[in-house]
PDB file of C-alpha atoms in Angstrom:
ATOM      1  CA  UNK A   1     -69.423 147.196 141.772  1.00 67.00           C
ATOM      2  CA  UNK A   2     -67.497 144.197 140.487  1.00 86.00           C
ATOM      3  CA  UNK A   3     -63.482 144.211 139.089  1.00 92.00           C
ATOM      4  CA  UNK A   4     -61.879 141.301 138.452  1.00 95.00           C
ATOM      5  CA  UNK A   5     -58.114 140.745 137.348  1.00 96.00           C
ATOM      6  CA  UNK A   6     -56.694 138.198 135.548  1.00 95.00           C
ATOM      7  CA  UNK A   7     -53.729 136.302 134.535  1.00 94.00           C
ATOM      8  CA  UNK A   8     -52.525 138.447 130.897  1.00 95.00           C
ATOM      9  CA  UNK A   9     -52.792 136.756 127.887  1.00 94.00           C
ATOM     10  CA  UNK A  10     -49.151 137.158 127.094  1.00 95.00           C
ATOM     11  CA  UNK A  11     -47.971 135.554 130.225  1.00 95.00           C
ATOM     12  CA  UNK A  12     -50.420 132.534 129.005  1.00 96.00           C
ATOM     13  CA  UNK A  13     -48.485 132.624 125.995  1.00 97.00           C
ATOM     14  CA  UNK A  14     -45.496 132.553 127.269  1.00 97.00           C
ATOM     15  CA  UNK A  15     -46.068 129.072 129.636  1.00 97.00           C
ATOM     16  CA  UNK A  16     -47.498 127.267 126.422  1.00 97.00           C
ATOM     17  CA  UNK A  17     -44.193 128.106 124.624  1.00 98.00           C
ATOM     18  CA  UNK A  18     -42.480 126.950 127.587  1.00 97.00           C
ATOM     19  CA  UNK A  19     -44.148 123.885 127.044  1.00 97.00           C
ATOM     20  CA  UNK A  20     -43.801 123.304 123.545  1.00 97.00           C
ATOM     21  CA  UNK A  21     -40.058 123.786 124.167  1.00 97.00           C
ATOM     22  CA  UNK A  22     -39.632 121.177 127.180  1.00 96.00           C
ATOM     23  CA  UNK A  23     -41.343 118.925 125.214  1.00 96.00           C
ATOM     24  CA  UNK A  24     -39.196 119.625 122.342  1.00 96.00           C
ATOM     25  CA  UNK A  25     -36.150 118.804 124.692  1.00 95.00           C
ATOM     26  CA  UNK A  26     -37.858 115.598 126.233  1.00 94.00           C
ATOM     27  CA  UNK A  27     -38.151 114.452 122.677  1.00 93.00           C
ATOM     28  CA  UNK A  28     -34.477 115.800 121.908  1.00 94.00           C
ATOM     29  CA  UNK A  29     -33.004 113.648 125.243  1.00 90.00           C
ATOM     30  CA  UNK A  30     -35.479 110.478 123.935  1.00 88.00           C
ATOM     31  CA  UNK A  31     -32.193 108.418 123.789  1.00 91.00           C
ATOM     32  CA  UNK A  32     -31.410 109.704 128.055  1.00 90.00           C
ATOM     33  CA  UNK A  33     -33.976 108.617 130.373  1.00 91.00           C
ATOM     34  CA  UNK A  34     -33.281 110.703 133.340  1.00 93.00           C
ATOM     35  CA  UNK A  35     -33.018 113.818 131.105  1.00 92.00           C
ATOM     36  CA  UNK A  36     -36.132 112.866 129.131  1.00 93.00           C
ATOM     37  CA  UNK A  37     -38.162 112.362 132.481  1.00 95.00           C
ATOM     38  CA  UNK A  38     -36.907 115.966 133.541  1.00 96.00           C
ATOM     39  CA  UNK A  39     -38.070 117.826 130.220  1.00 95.00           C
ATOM     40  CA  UNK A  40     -41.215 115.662 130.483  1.00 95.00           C
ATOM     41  CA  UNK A  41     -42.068 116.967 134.239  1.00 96.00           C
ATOM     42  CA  UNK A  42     -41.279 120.620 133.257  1.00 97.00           C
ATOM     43  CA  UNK A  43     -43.345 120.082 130.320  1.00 97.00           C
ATOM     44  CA  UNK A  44     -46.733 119.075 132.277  1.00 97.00           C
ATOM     45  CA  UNK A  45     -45.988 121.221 135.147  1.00 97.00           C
ATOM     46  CA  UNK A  46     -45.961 124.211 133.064  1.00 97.00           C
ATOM     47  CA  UNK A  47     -48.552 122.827 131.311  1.00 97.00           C
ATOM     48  CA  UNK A  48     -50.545 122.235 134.131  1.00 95.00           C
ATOM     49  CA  UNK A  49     -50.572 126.038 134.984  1.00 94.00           C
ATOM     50  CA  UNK A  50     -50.990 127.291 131.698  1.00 95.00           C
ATOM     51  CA  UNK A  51     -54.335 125.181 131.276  1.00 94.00           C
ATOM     52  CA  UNK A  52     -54.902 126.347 134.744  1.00 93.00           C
ATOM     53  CA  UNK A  53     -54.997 129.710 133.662  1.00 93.00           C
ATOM     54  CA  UNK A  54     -57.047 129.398 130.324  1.00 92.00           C
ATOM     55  CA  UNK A  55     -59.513 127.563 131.875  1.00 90.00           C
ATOM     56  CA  UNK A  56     -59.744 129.500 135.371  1.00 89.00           C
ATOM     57  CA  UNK A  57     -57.981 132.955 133.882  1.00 88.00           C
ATOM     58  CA  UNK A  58     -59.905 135.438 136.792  1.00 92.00           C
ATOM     59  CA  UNK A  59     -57.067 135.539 139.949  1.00 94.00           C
ATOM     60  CA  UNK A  60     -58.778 138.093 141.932  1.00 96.00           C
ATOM     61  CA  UNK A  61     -62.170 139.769 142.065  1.00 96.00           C
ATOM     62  CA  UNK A  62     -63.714 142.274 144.210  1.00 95.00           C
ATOM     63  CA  UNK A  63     -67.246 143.414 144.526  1.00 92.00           C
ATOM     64  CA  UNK A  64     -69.785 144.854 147.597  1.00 90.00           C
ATOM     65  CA  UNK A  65     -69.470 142.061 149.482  1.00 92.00           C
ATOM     66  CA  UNK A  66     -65.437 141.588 149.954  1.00 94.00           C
ATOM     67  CA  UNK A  67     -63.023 139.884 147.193  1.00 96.00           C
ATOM     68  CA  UNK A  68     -62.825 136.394 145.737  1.00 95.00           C
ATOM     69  CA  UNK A  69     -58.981 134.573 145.274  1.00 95.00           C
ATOM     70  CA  UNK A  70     -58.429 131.902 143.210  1.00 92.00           C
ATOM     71  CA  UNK A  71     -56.844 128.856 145.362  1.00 88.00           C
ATOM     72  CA  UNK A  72     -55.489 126.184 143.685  1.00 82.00           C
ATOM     73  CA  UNK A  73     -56.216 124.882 140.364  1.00 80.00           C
ATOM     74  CA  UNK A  74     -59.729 125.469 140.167  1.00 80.00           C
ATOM     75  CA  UNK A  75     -60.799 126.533 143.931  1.00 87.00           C
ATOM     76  CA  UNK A  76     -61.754 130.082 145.033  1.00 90.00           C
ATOM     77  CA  UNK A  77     -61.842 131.858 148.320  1.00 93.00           C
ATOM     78  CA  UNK A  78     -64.508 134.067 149.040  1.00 95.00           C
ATOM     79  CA  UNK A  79     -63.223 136.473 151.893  1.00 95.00           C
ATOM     80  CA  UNK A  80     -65.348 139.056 153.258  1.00 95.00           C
ATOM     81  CA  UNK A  81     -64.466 142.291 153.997  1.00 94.00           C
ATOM     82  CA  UNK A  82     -64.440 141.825 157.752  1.00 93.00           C
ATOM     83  CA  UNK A  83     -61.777 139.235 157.266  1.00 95.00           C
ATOM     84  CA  UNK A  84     -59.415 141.093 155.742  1.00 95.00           C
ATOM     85  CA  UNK A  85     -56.704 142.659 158.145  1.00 94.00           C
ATOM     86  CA  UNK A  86     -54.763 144.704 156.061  1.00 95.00           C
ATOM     87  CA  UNK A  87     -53.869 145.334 152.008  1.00 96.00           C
ATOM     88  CA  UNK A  88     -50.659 146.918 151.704  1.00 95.00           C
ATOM     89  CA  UNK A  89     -48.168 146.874 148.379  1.00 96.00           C
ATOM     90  CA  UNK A  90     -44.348 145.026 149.406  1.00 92.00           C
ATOM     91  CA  UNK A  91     -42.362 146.746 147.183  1.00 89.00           C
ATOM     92  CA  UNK A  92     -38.361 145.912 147.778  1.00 88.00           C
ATOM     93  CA  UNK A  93     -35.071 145.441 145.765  1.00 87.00           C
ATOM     94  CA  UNK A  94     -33.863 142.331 144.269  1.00 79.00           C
ATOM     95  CA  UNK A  95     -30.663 142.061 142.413  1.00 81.00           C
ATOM     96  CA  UNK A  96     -31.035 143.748 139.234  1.00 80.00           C
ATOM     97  CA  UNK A  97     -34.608 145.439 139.665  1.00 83.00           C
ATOM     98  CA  UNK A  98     -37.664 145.973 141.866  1.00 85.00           C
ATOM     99  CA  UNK A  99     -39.729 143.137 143.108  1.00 87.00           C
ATOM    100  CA  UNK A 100     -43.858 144.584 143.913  1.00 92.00           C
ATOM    101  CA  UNK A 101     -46.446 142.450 145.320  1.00 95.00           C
ATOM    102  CA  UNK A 102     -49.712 143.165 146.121  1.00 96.00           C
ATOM    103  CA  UNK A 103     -50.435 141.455 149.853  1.00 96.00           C
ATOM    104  CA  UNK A 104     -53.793 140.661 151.504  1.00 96.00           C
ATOM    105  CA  UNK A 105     -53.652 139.355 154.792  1.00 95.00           C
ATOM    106  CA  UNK A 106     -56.880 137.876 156.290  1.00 94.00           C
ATOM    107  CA  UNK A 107     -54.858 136.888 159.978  1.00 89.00           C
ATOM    108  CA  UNK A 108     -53.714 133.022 159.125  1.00 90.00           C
ATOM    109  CA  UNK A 109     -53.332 133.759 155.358  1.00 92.00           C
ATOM    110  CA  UNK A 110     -51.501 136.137 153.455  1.00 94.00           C
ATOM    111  CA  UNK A 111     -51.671 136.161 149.672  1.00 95.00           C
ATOM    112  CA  UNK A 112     -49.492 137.681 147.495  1.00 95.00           C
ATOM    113  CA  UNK A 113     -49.884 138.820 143.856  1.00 95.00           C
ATOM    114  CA  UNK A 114     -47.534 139.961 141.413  1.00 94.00           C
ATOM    115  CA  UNK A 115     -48.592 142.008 138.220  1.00 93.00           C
ATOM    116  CA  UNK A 116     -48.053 138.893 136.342  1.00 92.00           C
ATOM    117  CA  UNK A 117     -50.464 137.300 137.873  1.00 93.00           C
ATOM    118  CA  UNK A 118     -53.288 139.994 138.186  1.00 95.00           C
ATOM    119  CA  UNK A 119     -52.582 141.920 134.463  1.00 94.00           C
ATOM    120  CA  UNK A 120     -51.841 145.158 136.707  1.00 95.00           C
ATOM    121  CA  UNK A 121     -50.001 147.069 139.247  1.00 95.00           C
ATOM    122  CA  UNK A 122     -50.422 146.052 142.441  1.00 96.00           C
ATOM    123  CA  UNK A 123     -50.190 149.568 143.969  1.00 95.00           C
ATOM    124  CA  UNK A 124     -53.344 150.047 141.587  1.00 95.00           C
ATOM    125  CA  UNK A 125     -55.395 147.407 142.691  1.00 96.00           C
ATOM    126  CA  UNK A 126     -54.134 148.316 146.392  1.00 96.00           C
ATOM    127  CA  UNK A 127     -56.549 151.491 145.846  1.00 94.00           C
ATOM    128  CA  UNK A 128     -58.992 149.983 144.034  1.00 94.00           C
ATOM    129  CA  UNK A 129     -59.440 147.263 146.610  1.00 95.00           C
ATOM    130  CA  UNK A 130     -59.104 150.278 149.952  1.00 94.00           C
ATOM    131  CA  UNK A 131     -62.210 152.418 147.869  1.00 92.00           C
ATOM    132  CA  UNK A 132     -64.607 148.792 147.533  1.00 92.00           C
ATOM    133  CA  UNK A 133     -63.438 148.072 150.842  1.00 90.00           C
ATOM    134  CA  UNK A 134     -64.703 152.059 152.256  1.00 85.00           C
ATOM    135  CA  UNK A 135     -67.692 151.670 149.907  1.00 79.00           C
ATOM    136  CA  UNK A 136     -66.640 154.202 147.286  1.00 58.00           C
TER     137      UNK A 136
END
């Protein structure tokens, strides 16, 4: 068995207009250096993660074995399934709406993933990862 989830095209989408835009606004503030270096920086750091997740798009993968995580840039984490302490979904309240993460802690680590970031709910892949993990 193998799943993997990835970053949805339409979130991709969404950080290259971002960057089109702060680059239209460093090139707007041309004449103001210290606003020109700000839309610049938002520009490539945006940038920066939405080349990050064209080229690297896969944030989490399961199989027999135990799950891989995408660290960094371009890194990956291969965790087995002995590492992992606990998956759980944090769901709680935040101003106007609900805030859901999916959480994986392997003891000194404990990632978190949102449904932006994995193309699903994270209650979903909660189960799916709990039936790889029982060998289901």
């Amino acid at each position: 068995m193998f799943r993997a989830w990835r970053v949805p095209r339409p979130i991709i989408a969404v950080k290259l207009a971002g960057t089109a835009a702060f680059a239209l606004v460093a090139l707007w503030f041309s004449h103001d250096p210290s606003r020109l270096i700000v839309a610049a920086l938002a520009a490539l750091i945006v940038g920066a993660y939405a080349v990050r997740d064209l080229l690297s798009p896969v944030t989490l993968a399961v199989d027999a074995e135990g799950i891989l995580i995408r660290r960094g840039f371009f890194g990956q984490r291969r965790i087995l399934w002995g590492q992992i302490e606990r998956i759980r979904v944090d769901s709680r309240r935040r101003l106007a709406g609900r805030s859901t993460l999916l959480e994986i802690d392997v003891g000194e680590t404990i990632y978190f993933f949102s449904r932006y970031e994995i193309g699903a709910e994270p209650a979903d892949v909660a189960d799916e990862l709990k039936a790889a993990r029982a060998g289901e």
